[in-house]
JSON list of C-alpha atoms in Angstrom, two decimals:
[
{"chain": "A", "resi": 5, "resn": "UNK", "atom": "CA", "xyz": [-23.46, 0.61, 7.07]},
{"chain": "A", "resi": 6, "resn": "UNK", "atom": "CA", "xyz": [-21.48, 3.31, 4.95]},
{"chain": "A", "resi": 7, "resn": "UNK", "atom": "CA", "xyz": [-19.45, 1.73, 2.40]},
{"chain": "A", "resi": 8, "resn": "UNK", "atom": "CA", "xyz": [-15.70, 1.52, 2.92]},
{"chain": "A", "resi": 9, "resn": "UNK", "atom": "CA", "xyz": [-12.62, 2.37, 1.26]},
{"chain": "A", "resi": 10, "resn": "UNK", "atom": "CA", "xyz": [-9.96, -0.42, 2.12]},
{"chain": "A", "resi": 11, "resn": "UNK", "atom": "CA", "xyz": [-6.30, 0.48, 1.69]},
{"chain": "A", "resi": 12, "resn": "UNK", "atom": "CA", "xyz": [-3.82, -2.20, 1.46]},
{"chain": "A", "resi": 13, "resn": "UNK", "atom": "CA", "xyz": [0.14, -1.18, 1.98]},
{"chain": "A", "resi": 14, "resn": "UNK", "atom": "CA", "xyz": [2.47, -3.48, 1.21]},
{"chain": "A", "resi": 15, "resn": "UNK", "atom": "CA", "xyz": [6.15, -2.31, 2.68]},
{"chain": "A", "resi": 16, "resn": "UNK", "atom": "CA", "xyz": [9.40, -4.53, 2.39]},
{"chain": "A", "resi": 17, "resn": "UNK", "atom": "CA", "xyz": [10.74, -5.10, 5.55]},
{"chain": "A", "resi": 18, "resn": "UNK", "atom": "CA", "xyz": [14.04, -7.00, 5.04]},
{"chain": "A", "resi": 19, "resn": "UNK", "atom": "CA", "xyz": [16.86, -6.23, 6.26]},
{"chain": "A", "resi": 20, "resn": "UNK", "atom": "CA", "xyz": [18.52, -3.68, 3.50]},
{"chain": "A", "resi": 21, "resn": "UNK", "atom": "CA", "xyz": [16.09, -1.05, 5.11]},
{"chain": "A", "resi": 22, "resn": "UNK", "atom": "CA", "xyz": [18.00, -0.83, 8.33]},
{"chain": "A", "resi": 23, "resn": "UNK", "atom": "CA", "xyz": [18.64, 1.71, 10.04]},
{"chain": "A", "resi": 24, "resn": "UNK", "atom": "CA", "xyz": [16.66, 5.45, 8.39]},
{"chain": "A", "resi": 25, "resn": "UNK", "atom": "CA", "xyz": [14.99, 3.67, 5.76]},
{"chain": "A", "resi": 26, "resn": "UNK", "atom": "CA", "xyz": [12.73, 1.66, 8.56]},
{"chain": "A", "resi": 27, "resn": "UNK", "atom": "CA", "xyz": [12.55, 4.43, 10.86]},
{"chain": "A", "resi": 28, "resn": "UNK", "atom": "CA", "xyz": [12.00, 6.96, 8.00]},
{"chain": "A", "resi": 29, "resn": "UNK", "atom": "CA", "xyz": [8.73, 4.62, 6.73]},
{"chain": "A", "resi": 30, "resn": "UNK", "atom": "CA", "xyz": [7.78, 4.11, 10.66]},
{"chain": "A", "resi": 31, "resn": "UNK", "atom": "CA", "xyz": [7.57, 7.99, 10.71]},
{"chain": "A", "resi": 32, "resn": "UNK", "atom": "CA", "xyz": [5.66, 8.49, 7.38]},
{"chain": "A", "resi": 33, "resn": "UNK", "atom": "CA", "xyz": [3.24, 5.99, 8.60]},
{"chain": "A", "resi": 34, "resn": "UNK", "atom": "CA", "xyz": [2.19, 7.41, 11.42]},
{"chain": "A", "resi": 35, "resn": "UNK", "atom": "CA", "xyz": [2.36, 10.73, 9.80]},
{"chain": "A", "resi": 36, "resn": "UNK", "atom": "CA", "xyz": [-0.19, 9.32, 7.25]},
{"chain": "A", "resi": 37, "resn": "UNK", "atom": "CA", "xyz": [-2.52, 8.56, 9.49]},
{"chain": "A", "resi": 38, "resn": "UNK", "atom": "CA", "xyz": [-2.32, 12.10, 11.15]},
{"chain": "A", "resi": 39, "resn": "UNK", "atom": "CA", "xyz": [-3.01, 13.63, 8.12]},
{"chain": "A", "resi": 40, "resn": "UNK", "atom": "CA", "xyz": [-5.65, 11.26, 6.69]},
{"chain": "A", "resi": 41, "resn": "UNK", "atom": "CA", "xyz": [-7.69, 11.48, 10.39]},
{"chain": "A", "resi": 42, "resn": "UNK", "atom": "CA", "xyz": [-8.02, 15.00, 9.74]},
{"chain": "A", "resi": 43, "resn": "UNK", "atom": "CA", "xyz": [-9.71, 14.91, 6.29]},
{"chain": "A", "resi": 44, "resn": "UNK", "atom": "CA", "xyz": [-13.67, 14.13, 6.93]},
{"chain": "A", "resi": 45, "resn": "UNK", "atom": "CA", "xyz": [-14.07, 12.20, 3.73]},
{"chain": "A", "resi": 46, "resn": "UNK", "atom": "CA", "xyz": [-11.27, 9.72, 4.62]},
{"chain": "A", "resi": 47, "resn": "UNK", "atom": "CA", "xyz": [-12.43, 9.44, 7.92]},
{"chain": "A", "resi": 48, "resn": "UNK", "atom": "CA", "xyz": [-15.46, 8.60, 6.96]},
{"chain": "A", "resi": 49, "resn": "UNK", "atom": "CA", "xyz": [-14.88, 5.76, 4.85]},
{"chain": "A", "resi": 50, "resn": "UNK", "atom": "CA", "xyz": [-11.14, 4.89, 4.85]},
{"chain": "A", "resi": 51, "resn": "UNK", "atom": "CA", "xyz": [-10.22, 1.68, 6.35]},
{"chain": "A", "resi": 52, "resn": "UNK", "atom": "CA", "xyz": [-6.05, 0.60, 6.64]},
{"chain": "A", "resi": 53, "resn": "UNK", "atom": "CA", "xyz": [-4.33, -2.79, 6.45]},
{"chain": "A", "resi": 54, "resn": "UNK", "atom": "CA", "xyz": [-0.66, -3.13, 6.71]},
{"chain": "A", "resi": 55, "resn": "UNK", "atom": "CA", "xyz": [1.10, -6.39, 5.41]},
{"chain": "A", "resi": 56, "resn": "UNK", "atom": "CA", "xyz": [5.37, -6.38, 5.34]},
{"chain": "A", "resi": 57, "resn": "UNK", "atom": "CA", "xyz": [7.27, -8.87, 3.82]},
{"chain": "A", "resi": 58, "resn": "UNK", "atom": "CA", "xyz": [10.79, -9.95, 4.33]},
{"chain": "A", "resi": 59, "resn": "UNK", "atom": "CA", "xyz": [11.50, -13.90, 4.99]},
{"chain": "A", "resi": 60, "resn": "UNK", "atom": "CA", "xyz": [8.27, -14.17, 6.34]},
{"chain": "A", "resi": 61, "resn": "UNK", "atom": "CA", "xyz": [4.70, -11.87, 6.02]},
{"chain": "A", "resi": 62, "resn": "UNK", "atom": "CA", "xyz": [3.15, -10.48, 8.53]},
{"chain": "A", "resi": 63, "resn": "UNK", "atom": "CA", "xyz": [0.06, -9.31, 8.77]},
{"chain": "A", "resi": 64, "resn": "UNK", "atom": "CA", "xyz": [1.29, -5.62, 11.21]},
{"chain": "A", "resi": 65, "resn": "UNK", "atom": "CA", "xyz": [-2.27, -4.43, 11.09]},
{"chain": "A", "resi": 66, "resn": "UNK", "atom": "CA", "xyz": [-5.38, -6.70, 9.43]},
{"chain": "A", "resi": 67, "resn": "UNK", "atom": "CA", "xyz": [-7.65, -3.76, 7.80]},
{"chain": "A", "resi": 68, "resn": "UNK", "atom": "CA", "xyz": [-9.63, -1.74, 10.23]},
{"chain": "A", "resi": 69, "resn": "UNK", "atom": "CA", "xyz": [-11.45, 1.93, 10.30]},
{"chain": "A", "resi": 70, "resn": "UNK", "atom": "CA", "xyz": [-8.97, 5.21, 10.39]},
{"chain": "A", "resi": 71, "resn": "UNK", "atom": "CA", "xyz": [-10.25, 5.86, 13.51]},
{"chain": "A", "resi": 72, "resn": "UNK", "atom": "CA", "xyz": [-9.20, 3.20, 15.37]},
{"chain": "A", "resi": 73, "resn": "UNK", "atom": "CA", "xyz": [-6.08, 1.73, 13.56]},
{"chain": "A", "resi": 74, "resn": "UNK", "atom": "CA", "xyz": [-3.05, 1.69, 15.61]},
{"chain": "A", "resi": 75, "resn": "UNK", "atom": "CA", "xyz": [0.45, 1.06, 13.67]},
{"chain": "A", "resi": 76, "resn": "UNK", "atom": "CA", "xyz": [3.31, -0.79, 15.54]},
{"chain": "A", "resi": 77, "resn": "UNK", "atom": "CA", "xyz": [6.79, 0.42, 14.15]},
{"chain": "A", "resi": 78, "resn": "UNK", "atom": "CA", "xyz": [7.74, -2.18, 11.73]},
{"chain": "A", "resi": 79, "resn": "UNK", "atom": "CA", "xyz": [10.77, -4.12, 12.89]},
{"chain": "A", "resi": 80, "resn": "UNK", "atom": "CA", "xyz": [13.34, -6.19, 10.31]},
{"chain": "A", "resi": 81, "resn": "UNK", "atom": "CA", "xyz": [15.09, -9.02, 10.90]},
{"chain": "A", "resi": 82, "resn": "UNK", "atom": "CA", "xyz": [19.06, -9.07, 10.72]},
{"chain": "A", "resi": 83, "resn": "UNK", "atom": "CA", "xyz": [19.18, -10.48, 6.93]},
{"chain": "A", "resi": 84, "resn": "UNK", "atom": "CA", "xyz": [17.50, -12.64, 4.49]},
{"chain": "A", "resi": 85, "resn": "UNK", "atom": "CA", "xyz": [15.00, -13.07, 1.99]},
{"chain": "A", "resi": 86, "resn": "UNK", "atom": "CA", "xyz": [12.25, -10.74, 0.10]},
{"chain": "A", "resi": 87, "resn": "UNK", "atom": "CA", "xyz": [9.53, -12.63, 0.08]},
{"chain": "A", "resi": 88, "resn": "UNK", "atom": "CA", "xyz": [7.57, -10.09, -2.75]},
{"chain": "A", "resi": 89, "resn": "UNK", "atom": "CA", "xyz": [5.90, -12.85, -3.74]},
{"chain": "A", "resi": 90, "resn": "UNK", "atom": "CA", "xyz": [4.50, -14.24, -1.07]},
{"chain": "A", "resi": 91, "resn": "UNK", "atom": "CA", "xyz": [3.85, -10.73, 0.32]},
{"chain": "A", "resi": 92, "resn": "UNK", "atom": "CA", "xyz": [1.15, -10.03, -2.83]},
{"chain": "A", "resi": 93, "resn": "UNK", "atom": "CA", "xyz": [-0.11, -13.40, -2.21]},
{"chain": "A", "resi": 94, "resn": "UNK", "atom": "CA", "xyz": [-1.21, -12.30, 1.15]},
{"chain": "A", "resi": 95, "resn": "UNK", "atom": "CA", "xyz": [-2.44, -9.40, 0.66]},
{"chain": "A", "resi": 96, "resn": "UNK", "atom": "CA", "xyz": [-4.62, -11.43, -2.14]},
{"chain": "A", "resi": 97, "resn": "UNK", "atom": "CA", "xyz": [-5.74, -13.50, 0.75]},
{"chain": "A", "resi": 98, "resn": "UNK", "atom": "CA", "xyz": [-6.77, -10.86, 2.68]},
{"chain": "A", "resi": 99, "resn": "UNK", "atom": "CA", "xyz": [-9.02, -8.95, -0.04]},
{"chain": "A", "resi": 100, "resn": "UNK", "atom": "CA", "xyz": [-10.83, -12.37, -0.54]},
{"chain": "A", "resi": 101, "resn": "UNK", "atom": "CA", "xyz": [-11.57, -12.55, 3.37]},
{"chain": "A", "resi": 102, "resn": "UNK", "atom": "CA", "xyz": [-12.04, -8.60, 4.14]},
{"chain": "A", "resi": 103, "resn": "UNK", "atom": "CA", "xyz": [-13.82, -7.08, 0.88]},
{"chain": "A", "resi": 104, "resn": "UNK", "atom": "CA", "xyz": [-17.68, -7.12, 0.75]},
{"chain": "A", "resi": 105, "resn": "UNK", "atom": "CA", "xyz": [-19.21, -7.81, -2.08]},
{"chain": "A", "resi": 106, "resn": "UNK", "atom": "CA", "xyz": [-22.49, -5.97, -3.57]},
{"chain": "A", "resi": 107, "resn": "UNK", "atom": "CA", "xyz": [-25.92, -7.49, -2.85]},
{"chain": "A", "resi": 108, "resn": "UNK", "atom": "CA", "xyz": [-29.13, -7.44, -3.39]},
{"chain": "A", "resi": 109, "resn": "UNK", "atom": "CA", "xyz": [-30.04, -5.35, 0.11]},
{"chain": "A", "resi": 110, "resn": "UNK", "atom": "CA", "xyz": [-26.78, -3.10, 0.15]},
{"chain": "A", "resi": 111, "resn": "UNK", "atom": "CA", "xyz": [-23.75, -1.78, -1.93]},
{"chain": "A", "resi": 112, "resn": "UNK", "atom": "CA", "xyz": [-20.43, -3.25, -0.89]},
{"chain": "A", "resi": 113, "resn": "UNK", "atom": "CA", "xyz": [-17.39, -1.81, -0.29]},
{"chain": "A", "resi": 114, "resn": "UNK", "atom": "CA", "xyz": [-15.61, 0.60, -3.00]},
{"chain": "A", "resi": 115, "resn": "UNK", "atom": "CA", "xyz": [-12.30, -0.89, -5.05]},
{"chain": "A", "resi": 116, "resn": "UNK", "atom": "CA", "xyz": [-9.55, -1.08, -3.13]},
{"chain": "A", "resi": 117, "resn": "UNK", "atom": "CA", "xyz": [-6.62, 0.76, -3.42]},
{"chain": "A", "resi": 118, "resn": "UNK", "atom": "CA", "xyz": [-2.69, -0.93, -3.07]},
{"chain": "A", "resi": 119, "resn": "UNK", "atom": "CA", "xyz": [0.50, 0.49, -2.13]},
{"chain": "A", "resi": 120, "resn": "UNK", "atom": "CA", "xyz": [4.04, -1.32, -2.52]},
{"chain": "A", "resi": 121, "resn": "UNK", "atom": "CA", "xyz": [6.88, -0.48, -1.33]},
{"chain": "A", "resi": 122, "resn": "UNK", "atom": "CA", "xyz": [10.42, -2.04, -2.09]},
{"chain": "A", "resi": 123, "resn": "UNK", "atom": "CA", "xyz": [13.93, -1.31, -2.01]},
{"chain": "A", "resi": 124, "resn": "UNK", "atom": "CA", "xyz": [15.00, -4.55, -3.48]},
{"chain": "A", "resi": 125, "resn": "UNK", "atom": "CA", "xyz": [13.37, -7.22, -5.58]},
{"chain": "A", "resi": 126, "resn": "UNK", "atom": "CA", "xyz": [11.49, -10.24, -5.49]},
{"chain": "A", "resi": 127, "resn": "UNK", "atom": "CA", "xyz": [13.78, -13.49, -3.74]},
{"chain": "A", "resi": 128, "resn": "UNK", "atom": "CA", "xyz": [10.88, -15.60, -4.47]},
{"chain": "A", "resi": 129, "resn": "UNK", "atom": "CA", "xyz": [10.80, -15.06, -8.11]},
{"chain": "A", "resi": 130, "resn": "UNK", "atom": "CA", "xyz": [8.59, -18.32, -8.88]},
{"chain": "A", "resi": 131, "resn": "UNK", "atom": "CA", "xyz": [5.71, -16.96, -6.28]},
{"chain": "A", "resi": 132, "resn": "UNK", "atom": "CA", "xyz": [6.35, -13.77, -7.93]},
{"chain": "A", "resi": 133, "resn": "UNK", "atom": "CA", "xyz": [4.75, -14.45, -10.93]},
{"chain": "A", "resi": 134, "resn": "UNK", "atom": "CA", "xyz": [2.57, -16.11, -9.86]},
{"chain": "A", "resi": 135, "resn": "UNK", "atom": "CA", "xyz": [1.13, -13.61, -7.68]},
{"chain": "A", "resi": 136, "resn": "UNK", "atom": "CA", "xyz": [1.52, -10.95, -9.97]},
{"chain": "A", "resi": 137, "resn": "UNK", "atom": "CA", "xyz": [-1.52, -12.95, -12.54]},
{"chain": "A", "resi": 138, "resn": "UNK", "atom": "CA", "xyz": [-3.65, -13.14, -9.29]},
{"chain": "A", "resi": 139, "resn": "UNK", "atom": "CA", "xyz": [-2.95, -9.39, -7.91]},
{"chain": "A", "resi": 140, "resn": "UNK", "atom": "CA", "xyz": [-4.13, -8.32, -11.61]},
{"chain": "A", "resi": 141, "resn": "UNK", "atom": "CA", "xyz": [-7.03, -10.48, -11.16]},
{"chain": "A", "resi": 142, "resn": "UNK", "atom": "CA", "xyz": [-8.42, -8.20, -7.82]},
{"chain": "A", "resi": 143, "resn": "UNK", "atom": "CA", "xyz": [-10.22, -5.06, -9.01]},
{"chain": "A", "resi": 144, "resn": "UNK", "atom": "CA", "xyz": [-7.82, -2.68, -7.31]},
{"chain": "A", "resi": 145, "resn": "UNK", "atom": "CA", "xyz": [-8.69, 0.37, -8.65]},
{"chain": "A", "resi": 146, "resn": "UNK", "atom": "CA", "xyz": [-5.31, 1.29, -8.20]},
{"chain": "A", "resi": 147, "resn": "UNK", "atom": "CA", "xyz": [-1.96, -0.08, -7.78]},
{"chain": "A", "resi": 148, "resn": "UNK", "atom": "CA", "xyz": [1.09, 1.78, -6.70]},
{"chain": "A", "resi": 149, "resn": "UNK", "atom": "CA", "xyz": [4.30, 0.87, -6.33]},
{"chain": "A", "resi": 150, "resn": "UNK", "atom": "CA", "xyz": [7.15, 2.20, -5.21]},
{"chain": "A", "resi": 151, "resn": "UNK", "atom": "CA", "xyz": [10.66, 1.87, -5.68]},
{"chain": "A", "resi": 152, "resn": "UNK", "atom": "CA", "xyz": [13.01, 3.04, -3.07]},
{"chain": "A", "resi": 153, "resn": "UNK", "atom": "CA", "xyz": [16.72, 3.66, -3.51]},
{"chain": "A", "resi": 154, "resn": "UNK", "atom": "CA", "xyz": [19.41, 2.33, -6.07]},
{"chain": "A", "resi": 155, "resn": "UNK", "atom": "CA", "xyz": [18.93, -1.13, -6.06]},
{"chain": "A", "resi": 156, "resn": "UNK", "atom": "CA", "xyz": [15.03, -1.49, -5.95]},
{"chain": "A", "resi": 157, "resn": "UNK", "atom": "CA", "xyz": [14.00, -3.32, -9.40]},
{"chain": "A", "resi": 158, "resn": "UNK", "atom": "CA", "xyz": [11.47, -1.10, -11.54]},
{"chain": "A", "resi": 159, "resn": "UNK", "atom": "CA", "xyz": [10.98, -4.01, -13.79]},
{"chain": "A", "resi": 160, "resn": "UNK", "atom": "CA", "xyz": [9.09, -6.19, -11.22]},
{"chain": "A", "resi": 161, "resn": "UNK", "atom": "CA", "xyz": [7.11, -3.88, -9.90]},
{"chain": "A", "resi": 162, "resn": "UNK", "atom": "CA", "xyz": [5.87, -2.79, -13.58]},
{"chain": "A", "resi": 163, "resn": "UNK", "atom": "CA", "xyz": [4.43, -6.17, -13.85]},
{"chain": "A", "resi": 164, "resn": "UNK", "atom": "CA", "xyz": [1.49, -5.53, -11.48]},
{"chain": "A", "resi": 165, "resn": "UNK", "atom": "CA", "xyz": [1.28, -1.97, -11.12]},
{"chain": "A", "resi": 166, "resn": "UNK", "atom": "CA", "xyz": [-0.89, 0.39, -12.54]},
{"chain": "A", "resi": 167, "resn": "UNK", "atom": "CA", "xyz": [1.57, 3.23, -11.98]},
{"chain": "A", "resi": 168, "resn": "UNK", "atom": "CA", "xyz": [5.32, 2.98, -10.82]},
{"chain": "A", "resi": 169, "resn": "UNK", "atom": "CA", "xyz": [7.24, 5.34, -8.58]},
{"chain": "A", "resi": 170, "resn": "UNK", "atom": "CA", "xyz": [10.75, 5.85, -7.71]},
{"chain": "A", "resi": 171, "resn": "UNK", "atom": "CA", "xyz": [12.45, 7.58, -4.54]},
{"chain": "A", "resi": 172, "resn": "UNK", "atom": "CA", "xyz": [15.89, 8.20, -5.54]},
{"chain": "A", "resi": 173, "resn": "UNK", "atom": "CA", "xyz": [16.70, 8.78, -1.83]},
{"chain": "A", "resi": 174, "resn": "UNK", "atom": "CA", "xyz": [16.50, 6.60, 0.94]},
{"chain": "A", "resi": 175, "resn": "UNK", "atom": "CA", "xyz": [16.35, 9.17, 4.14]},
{"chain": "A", "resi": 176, "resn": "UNK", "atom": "CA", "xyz": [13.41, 11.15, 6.00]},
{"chain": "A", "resi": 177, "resn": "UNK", "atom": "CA", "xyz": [13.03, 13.67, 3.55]},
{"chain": "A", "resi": 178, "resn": "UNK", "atom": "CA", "xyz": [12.19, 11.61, 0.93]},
{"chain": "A", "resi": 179, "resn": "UNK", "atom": "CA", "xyz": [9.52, 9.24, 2.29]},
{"chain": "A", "resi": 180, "resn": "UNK", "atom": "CA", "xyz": [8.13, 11.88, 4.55]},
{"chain": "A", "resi": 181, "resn": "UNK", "atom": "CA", "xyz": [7.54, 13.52, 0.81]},
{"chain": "A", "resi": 182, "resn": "UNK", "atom": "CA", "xyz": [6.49, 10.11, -0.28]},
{"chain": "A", "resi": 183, "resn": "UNK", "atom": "CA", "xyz": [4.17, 9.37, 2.32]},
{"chain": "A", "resi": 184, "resn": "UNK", "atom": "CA", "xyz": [2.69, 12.49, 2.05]},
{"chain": "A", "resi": 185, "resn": "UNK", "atom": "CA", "xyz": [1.44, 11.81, -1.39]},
{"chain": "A", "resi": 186, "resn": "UNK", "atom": "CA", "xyz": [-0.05, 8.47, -0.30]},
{"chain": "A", "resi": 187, "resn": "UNK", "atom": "CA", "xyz": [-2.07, 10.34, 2.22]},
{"chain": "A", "resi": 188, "resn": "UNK", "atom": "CA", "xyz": [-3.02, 12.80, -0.30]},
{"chain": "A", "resi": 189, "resn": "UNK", "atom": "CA", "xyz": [-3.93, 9.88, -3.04]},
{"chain": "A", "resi": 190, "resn": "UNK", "atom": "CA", "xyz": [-5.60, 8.44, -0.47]},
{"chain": "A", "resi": 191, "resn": "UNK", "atom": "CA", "xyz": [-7.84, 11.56, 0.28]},
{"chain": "A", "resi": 192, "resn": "UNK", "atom": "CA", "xyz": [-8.40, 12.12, -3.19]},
{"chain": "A", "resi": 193, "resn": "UNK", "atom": "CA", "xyz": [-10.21, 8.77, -4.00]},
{"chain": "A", "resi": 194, "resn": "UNK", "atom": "CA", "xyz": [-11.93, 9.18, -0.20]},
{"chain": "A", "resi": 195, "resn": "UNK", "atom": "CA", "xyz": [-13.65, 12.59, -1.61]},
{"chain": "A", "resi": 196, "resn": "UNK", "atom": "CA", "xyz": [-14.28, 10.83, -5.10]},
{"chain": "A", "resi": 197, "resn": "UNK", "atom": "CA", "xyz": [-15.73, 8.01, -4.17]},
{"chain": "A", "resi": 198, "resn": "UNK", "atom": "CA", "xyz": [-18.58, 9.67, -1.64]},
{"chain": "A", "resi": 199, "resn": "UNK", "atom": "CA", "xyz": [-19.33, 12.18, -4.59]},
{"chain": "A", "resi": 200, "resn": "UNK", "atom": "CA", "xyz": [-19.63, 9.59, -6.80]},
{"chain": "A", "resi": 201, "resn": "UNK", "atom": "CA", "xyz": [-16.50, 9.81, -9.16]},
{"chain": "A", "resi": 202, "resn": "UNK", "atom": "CA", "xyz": [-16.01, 6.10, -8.37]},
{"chain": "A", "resi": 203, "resn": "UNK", "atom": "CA", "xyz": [-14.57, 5.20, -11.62]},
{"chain": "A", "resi": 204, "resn": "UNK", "atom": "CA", "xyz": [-12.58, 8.37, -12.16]},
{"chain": "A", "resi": 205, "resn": "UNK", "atom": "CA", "xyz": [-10.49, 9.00, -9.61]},
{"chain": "A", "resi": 206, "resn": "UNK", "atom": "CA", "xyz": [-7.47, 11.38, -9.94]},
{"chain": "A", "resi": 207, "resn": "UNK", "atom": "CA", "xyz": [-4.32, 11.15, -7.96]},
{"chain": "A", "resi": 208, "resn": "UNK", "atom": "CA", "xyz": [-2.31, 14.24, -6.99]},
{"chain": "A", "resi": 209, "resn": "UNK", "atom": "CA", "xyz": [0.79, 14.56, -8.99]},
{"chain": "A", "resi": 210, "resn": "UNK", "atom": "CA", "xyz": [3.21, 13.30, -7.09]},
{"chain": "A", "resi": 211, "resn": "UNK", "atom": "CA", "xyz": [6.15, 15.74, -5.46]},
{"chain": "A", "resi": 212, "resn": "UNK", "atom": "CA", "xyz": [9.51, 16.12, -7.27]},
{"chain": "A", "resi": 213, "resn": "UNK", "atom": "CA", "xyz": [11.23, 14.07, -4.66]},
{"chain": "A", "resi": 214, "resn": "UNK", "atom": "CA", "xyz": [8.85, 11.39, -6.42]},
{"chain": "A", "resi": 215, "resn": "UNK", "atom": "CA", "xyz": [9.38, 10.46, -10.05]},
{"chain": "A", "resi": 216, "resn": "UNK", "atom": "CA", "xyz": [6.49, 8.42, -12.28]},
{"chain": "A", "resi": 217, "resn": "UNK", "atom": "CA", "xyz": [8.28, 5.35, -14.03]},
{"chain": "A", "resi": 218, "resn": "UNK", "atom": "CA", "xyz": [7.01, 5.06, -17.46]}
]
């Protein structure tokens, strides 16, 4: 069996997003997985789960092969919590039950990469830090999160992260831009990873519409 690249996004889905925030993401999702299908190395070895997080987690799509992974648009409730906490927790969860491990007979799968995306912050700040020990704790090789709009807190997400983002604007433009990136990150480690770069990936700078947090 080839060995697998597993991709975890993490997208807030309470009810601040609304309206084009949502149905910008919905679109840059799909559009992701346009673009990544078309690249042989991701294709190849790429494999996409989708977790979103408002009062309650849901698991939209439990990690499966490029090929075959089929994205619902991601619907928000009316109002309520951001459960960030409890969102990171799950997608803990899941790496423990999906990832396979090295053995004796065969290589597992390659580090997985994370993806966060927030407008807001954490309700559950307790969980939160919590979860933010144990998410350091997984061997992602990388961790990005992003913070979309005004009133998305930088300062939690820098907790866990291994690099921070921030989309000043909240409409199509700017996570079509965004989303383009991730496909492109994505890509990148794809084509590293199956010629052997596996600890030295690089990430495409990201677009001006995108700014690195330091």
């Amino acid at each position: 069996m080839d060995r697998r690249l597993p991709i975890y996004l993490l997208i807030d889905s309470s009810g601040s997003m609304r309206g084009e925030p949502i149905q910008s993401v919905n679109v840059g999702l799909s559009a992701m997985l346009s673009a990544l299908r078309q690249d042989p190395y991701a294709l190849e070895t790429v494999y996409l789960s989708i977790i979103t997080f408002d009062h309650e987690v849901k698991e939209l799509l439990p990690l499966q092969a490029l090929e075959s992974a089929q994205v619902n648009d991601i619907e928000l409730p009316r109002s309520g919590a951001t459960h960030m906490g409890e969102g990171l927790n799950k997608v803990c969860d899941c790496v423990e039950r999906d990832i396979l491990t090295s053995t004796s007979d065969q290589k597992g799968d390659f580090r997985p990469m994370l993806f966060v995306m927030t407008d807001g912050a954490p309700s559950d700040l307790m969980d939160f830090e919590a979860a933010v020990q144990r998410i350091k704790g997984m061997k992602f090789s990388e961790i990005i999160a992003c913070a979309a709009g005004p009133k998305a807190k930088q300062e939690h997400l820098k907790k866990f992260a291994t690099k921070t983002v921030s989309l000043e604007t909240m409409d199509s433009a700017g996570f079509a831009t965004y989303f383009q990136w991730v496909s492109a990150s994505i890509a990148a480690n794809a084509s590293g990873q199956q010629n052997g770069a596996e600890d030295d990936i690089t990430l495409p700078p990201p677009p001006d519409e995108v700014q690195v947090v330091l």
